[in-house]
Coordinates of C-alpha atoms in Angstrom, one line a residue:
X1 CA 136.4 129.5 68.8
X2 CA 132.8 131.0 68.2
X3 CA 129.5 130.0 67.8
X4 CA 128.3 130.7 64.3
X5 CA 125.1 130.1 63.8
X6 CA 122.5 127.7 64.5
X7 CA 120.6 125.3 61.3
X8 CA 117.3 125.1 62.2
X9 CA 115.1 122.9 59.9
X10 CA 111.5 123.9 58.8
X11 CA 108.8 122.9 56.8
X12 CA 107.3 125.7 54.5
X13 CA 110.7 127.8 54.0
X14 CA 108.2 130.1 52.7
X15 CA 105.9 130.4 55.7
X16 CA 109.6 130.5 58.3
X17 CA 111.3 133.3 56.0
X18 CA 108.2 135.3 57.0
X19 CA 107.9 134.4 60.5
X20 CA 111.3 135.3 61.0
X21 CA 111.3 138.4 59.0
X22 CA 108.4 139.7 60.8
X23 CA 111.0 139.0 64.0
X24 CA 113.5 140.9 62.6
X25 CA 116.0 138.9 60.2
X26 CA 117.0 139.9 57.3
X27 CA 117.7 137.2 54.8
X28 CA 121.2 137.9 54.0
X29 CA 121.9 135.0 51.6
X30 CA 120.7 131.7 50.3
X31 CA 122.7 128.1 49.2
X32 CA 120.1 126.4 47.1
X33 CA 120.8 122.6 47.2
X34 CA 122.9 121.0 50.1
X35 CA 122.5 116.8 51.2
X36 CA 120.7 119.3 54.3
X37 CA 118.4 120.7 51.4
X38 CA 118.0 124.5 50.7
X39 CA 120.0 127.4 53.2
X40 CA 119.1 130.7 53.8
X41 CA 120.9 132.6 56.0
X42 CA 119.2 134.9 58.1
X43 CA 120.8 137.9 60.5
X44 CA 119.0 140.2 62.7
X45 CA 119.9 144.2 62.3
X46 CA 122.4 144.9 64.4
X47 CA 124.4 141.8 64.3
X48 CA 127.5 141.7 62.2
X49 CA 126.9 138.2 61.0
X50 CA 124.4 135.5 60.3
X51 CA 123.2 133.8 63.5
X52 CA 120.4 131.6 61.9
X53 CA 120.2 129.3 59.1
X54 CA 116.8 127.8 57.9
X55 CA 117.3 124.5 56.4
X56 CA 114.4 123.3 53.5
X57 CA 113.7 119.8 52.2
X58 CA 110.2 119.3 51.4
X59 CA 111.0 115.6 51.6
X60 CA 112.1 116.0 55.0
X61 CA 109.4 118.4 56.7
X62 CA 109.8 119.0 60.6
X63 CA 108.2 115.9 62.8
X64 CA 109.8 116.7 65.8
X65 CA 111.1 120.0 67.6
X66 CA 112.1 118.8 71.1
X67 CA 115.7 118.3 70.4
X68 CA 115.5 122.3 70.3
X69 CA 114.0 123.4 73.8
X70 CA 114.2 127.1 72.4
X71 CA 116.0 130.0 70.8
X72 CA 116.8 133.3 73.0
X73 CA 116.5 137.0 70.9
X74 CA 117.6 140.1 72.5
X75 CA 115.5 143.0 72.3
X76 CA 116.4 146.8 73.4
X77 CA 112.2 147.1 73.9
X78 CA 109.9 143.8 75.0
X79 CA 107.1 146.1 74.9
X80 CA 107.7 147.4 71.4
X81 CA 108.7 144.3 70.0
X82 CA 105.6 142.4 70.9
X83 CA 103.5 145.4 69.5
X84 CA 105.3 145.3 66.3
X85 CA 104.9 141.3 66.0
X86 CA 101.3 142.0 67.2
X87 CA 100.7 144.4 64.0
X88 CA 101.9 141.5 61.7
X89 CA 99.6 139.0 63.2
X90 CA 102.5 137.3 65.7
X91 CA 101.1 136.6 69.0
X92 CA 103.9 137.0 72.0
X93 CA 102.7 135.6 75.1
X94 CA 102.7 138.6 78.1
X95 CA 105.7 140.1 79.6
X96 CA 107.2 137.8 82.7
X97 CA 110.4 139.7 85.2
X98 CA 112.0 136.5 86.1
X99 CA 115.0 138.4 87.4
X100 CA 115.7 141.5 88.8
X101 CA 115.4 144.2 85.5
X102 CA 115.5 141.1 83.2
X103 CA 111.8 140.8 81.1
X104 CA 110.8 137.8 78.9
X105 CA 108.2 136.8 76.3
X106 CA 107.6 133.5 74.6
X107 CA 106.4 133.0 70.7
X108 CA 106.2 130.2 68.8
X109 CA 107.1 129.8 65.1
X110 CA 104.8 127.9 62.3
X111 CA 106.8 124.9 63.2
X112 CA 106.6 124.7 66.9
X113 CA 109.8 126.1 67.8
X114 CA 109.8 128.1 70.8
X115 CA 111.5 131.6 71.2
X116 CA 112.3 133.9 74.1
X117 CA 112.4 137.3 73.6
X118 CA 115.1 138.9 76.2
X119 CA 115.2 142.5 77.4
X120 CA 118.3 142.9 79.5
X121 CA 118.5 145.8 82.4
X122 CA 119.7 149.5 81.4
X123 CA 124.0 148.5 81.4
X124 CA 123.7 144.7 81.1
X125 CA 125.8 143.7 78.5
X126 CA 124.7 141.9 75.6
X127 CA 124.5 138.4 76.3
X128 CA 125.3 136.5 79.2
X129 CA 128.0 136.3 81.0
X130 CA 129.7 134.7 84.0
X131 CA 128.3 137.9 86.4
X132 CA 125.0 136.6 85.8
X133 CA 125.6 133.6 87.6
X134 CA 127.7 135.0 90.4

């Protein structure tokens, strides 16, 4: 088994699909009436497959984001990335090392949602695993 993707609901699809464009997804495909409301499927470049899924009901806008306490994005360059959001009017809070080689950066989307933006040291792999913990 694998994780698929995550469904995260929003309130102004419009408004998220740019947000998370500016980010970096791509909207790969949409699935316009659901009992969830409207799908679009979103991937970031490099990834083979959709990894988020904004869900759209205007009857059921977002009231509440704390069951989510945040989504992680990997990033090759922290310092380019938060320039390039910068340049589309994203604000990234500064740069924090909370490990040896590993830099972070926290943004927050029109709904609230909080994101970490992850740059891993030269050789980590992509993702965590098991070594990080040893």
């Amino acid at each position: 088994m694998r994780m698929l993707h995550l469904g995260l609901r929003v309130t102004d699809l419009e408004r998220s699909l740019a947000f998370y464009t500016a980010l970096g997804y791509a909207e790969l495909g949409r699935v316009p009436e659901t009992d969830f409301g409207s799908l679009t499927m979103l991937q970031l470049p490099d990834d083979p497959f959709v990894s988020l899924e904004l869900v759209h009901d205007p009857a059921r806008p977002v009231k509440d984001v704390s069951a989510v306490n945040h989504l992680v994005v990997q990033t090759d360059d922290l310092d380019a990335t938060i320039a390039d959001l910068a340049a589309k009017g994203i604000t990234a809070e500064p740069p924090t090392e909370p490990g040896p080689g590993i830099r972070t950066s926290w943004l927050t989307d029109p709904d609230g949602y909080r994101i970490e933006l992850v740059q891993w040291p030269l050789g980590h792999p992509a993702g965590m695993t098991a070594a990080d913990f040893a």
